[in-house]
Amino acid sequence: MHRHKTGALIEASVKLGALASGRATPEQLHALQMYARAIGLAFQVQDDILDVESDTQTLGKRQGADIARDKPTYPALLGLDTAKAYALELRDQALEALRPFDAAAEPLRDLARYIVERRS
């Protein structure tokens, strides 16, 4: 389910950018797809973590809203510490997917890091 939310939008954005360049090889497109899937899921995991740890003002939405609506969340399913470790693992998977790329992919690397470090 989570891959069909924000993750799908991130994946589409990354793939469209690569396709628009006109230079992406099939291997590069596959690597970017793996990257996008990892950061899309990392975004959702971090969002679930913030729903537990942050406050309404910082989040810009009601803190605890997912739990109040009985939505399954990664901290509820895995525990908070394991959810945090999973977000970091997904970040590392995303960075690994970008290994074949040169410095031009640094903004994508920065995005992967930001997604799991963000506080809102």
PDB file of C-alpha atoms in Angstrom:
ATOM      1  CA  MET A   1       0.000   0.000   0.000  1.00  0.00           C
ATOM      2  CA  HIS A   2       2.708   2.493   0.941  1.00  0.00           C
ATOM      3  CA  ARG A   3       4.478   2.098  -2.380  1.00  0.00           C
ATOM      4  CA  HIS A   4       1.295   3.293  -4.108  1.00  0.00           C
ATOM      5  CA  LYS A   5       1.198   6.607  -2.258  1.00  0.00           C
ATOM      6  CA  THR A   6       4.080   9.051  -2.060  1.00  0.00           C
ATOM      7  CA  GLY A   7       6.451   6.395  -3.351  1.00  0.00           C
ATOM      8  CA  ALA A   8       4.613   6.174  -6.657  1.00  0.00           C
ATOM      9  CA  LEU A   9       4.825   9.938  -7.113  1.00  0.00           C
ATOM     10  CA  ILE A  10       8.533   9.966  -6.305  1.00  0.00           C
ATOM     11  CA  GLU A  11       9.179   7.057  -8.652  1.00  0.00           C
ATOM     12  CA  ALA A  12       7.290   8.742 -11.487  1.00  0.00           C
ATOM     13  CA  SER A  13       9.169  12.010 -10.958  1.00  0.00           C
ATOM     14  CA  VAL A  14      12.574  10.340 -10.976  1.00  0.00           C
ATOM     15  CA  LYS A  15      11.804   8.218 -14.038  1.00  0.00           C
ATOM     16  CA  LEU A  16      10.313  11.120 -15.983  1.00  0.00           C
ATOM     17  CA  GLY A  17      13.369  13.237 -15.257  1.00  0.00           C
ATOM     18  CA  ALA A  18      15.642  10.479 -16.529  1.00  0.00           C
ATOM     19  CA  LEU A  19      13.526   9.896 -19.618  1.00  0.00           C
ATOM     20  CA  ALA A  20      13.371  13.610 -20.378  1.00  0.00           C
ATOM     21  CA  SER A  21      17.165  13.754 -20.408  1.00  0.00           C
ATOM     22  CA  GLY A  22      17.148  11.408 -23.387  1.00  0.00           C
ATOM     23  CA  ARG A  23      20.414   9.892 -22.156  1.00  0.00           C
ATOM     24  CA  ALA A  24      19.356   7.297 -19.585  1.00  0.00           C
ATOM     25  CA  THR A  25      20.264   3.715 -20.396  1.00  0.00           C
ATOM     26  CA  PRO A  26      17.957   0.842 -19.394  1.00  0.00           C
ATOM     27  CA  GLU A  27      20.403  -0.002 -16.593  1.00  0.00           C
ATOM     28  CA  GLN A  28      20.312   3.571 -15.317  1.00  0.00           C
ATOM     29  CA  LEU A  29      16.520   3.620 -15.448  1.00  0.00           C
ATOM     30  CA  HIS A  30      16.443   0.425 -13.392  1.00  0.00           C
ATOM     31  CA  ALA A  31      18.885   1.884 -10.845  1.00  0.00           C
ATOM     32  CA  LEU A  32      16.779   5.033 -10.585  1.00  0.00           C
ATOM     33  CA  GLN A  33      13.648   2.938 -10.122  1.00  0.00           C
ATOM     34  CA  MET A  34      15.315   1.074  -7.224  1.00  0.00           C
ATOM     35  CA  TYR A  35      16.433   4.411  -5.765  1.00  0.00           C
ATOM     36  CA  ALA A  36      12.955   5.910  -6.028  1.00  0.00           C
ATOM     37  CA  ARG A  37      11.261   2.890  -4.480  1.00  0.00           C
ATOM     38  CA  ALA A  38      13.652   2.976  -1.537  1.00  0.00           C
ATOM     39  CA  ILE A  39      13.258   6.694  -0.837  1.00  0.00           C
ATOM     40  CA  GLY A  40       9.506   6.536  -1.374  1.00  0.00           C
ATOM     41  CA  LEU A  41       9.179   3.901   1.311  1.00  0.00           C
ATOM     42  CA  ALA A  42      11.733   5.695   3.510  1.00  0.00           C
ATOM     43  CA  PHE A  43       9.565   8.813   3.242  1.00  0.00           C
ATOM     44  CA  GLN A  44       6.525   6.896   4.488  1.00  0.00           C
ATOM     45  CA  VAL A  45       8.438   5.238   7.325  1.00  0.00           C
ATOM     46  CA  GLN A  46       9.855   8.602   8.428  1.00  0.00           C
ATOM     47  CA  ASP A  47       6.398  10.169   8.169  1.00  0.00           C
ATOM     48  CA  ASP A  48       5.052   7.464  10.488  1.00  0.00           C
ATOM     49  CA  ILE A  49       7.943   8.048  12.910  1.00  0.00           C
ATOM     50  CA  LEU A  50       7.277  11.784  12.943  1.00  0.00           C
ATOM     51  CA  ASP A  51       3.603  11.129  13.624  1.00  0.00           C
ATOM     52  CA  VAL A  52       4.729   9.493  16.878  1.00  0.00           C
ATOM     53  CA  GLU A  53       7.657  11.718  17.853  1.00  0.00           C
ATOM     54  CA  SER A  54       6.798  15.195  16.645  1.00  0.00           C
ATOM     55  CA  ASP A  55       4.134  17.720  17.559  1.00  0.00           C
ATOM     56  CA  THR A  56       1.232  19.213  15.638  1.00  0.00           C
ATOM     57  CA  GLN A  57       2.897  22.596  15.121  1.00  0.00           C
ATOM     58  CA  THR A  58       6.112  21.115  13.746  1.00  0.00           C
ATOM     59  CA  LEU A  59       4.330  18.586  11.542  1.00  0.00           C
ATOM     60  CA  GLY A  60       1.813  21.001  10.100  1.00  0.00           C
ATOM     61  CA  LYS A  61      -0.856  18.361  10.674  1.00  0.00           C
ATOM     62  CA  ARG A  62      -2.383  16.795  13.750  1.00  0.00           C
ATOM     63  CA  GLN A  63       0.195  14.666  15.543  1.00  0.00           C
ATOM     64  CA  GLY A  64      -1.000  11.118  16.142  1.00  0.00           C
ATOM     65  CA  ALA A  65      -3.618  11.332  13.391  1.00  0.00           C
ATOM     66  CA  ASP A  66      -2.672   7.989  11.839  1.00  0.00           C
ATOM     67  CA  ILE A  67      -2.912   6.166  15.155  1.00  0.00           C
ATOM     68  CA  ALA A  68      -6.223   7.871  15.959  1.00  0.00           C
ATOM     69  CA  ARG A  69      -7.627   6.582  12.649  1.00  0.00           C
ATOM     70  CA  ASP A  70      -6.312   3.065  13.297  1.00  0.00           C
ATOM     71  CA  LYS A  71      -4.003   3.266  10.289  1.00  0.00           C
ATOM     72  CA  PRO A  72      -1.213   0.702  10.360  1.00  0.00           C
ATOM     73  CA  THR A  73       2.093   2.490  10.865  1.00  0.00           C
ATOM     74  CA  TYR A  74       5.660   1.267  10.813  1.00  0.00           C
ATOM     75  CA  PRO A  75       6.324   2.190  14.466  1.00  0.00           C
ATOM     76  CA  ALA A  76       3.159   0.336  15.503  1.00  0.00           C
ATOM     77  CA  LEU A  77       4.087  -2.730  13.458  1.00  0.00           C
ATOM     78  CA  LEU A  78       7.853  -2.803  14.039  1.00  0.00           C
ATOM     79  CA  GLY A  79       8.409  -0.700  17.125  1.00  0.00           C
ATOM     80  CA  LEU A  80       9.898   2.784  17.016  1.00  0.00           C
ATOM     81  CA  ASP A  81      13.571   1.784  17.139  1.00  0.00           C
ATOM     82  CA  THR A  82      13.183  -0.847  14.430  1.00  0.00           C
ATOM     83  CA  ALA A  83      11.224   1.595  12.248  1.00  0.00           C
ATOM     84  CA  LYS A  84      14.069   4.114  12.587  1.00  0.00           C
ATOM     85  CA  ALA A  85      16.614   1.453  11.637  1.00  0.00           C
ATOM     86  CA  TYR A  86      14.458   0.466   8.652  1.00  0.00           C
ATOM     87  CA  ALA A  87      14.328   4.073   7.423  1.00  0.00           C
ATOM     88  CA  LEU A  88      18.138   4.211   7.565  1.00  0.00           C
ATOM     89  CA  GLU A  89      18.385   0.875   5.749  1.00  0.00           C
ATOM     90  CA  LEU A  90      16.127   2.197   2.989  1.00  0.00           C
ATOM     91  CA  ARG A  91      18.267   5.343   2.729  1.00  0.00           C
ATOM     92  CA  ASP A  92      21.348   3.154   2.348  1.00  0.00           C
ATOM     93  CA  GLN A  93      19.618   1.083  -0.351  1.00  0.00           C
ATOM     94  CA  ALA A  94      18.793   4.279  -2.227  1.00  0.00           C
ATOM     95  CA  LEU A  95      22.376   5.509  -1.992  1.00  0.00           C
ATOM     96  CA  GLU A  96      23.652   2.120  -3.151  1.00  0.00           C
ATOM     97  CA  ALA A  97      21.349   2.249  -6.183  1.00  0.00           C
ATOM     98  CA  LEU A  98      23.023   5.528  -7.166  1.00  0.00           C
ATOM     99  CA  ARG A  99      26.552   4.136  -6.960  1.00  0.00           C
ATOM    100  CA  PRO A 100      26.905   3.800 -10.780  1.00  0.00           C
ATOM    101  CA  PHE A 101      26.194   7.520 -11.201  1.00  0.00           C
ATOM    102  CA  ASP A 102      28.714  10.323 -11.008  1.00  0.00           C
ATOM    103  CA  ALA A 103      28.515  13.595  -9.103  1.00  0.00           C
ATOM    104  CA  ALA A 104      25.529  14.687 -11.200  1.00  0.00           C
ATOM    105  CA  ALA A 105      23.404  12.429  -8.967  1.00  0.00           C
ATOM    106  CA  GLU A 106      24.493  14.234  -5.796  1.00  0.00           C
ATOM    107  CA  PRO A 107      21.141  16.074  -5.478  1.00  0.00           C
ATOM    108  CA  LEU A 108      19.422  12.666  -5.430  1.00  0.00           C
ATOM    109  CA  ARG A 109      21.829  11.493  -2.739  1.00  0.00           C
ATOM    110  CA  ASP A 110      21.095  14.638  -0.730  1.00  0.00           C
ATOM    111  CA  LEU A 111      17.368  13.979  -1.090  1.00  0.00           C
ATOM    112  CA  ALA A 112      17.747  10.418   0.226  1.00  0.00           C
ATOM    113  CA  ARG A 113      19.609  11.732   3.273  1.00  0.00           C
ATOM    114  CA  TYR A 114      17.112  14.528   3.862  1.00  0.00           C
ATOM    115  CA  ILE A 115      14.117  12.201   3.755  1.00  0.00           C
ATOM    116  CA  VAL A 116      15.250  10.283   6.837  1.00  0.00           C
ATOM    117  CA  GLU A 117      16.658  13.334   8.651  1.00  0.00           C
ATOM    118  CA  ARG A 118      13.653  15.626   8.217  1.00  0.00           C
ATOM    119  CA  ARG A 119      11.702  16.730  11.265  1.00  0.00           C
ATOM    120  CA  SER A 120       8.451  17.760   9.601  1.00  0.00           C
TER     121      SER A 120
END
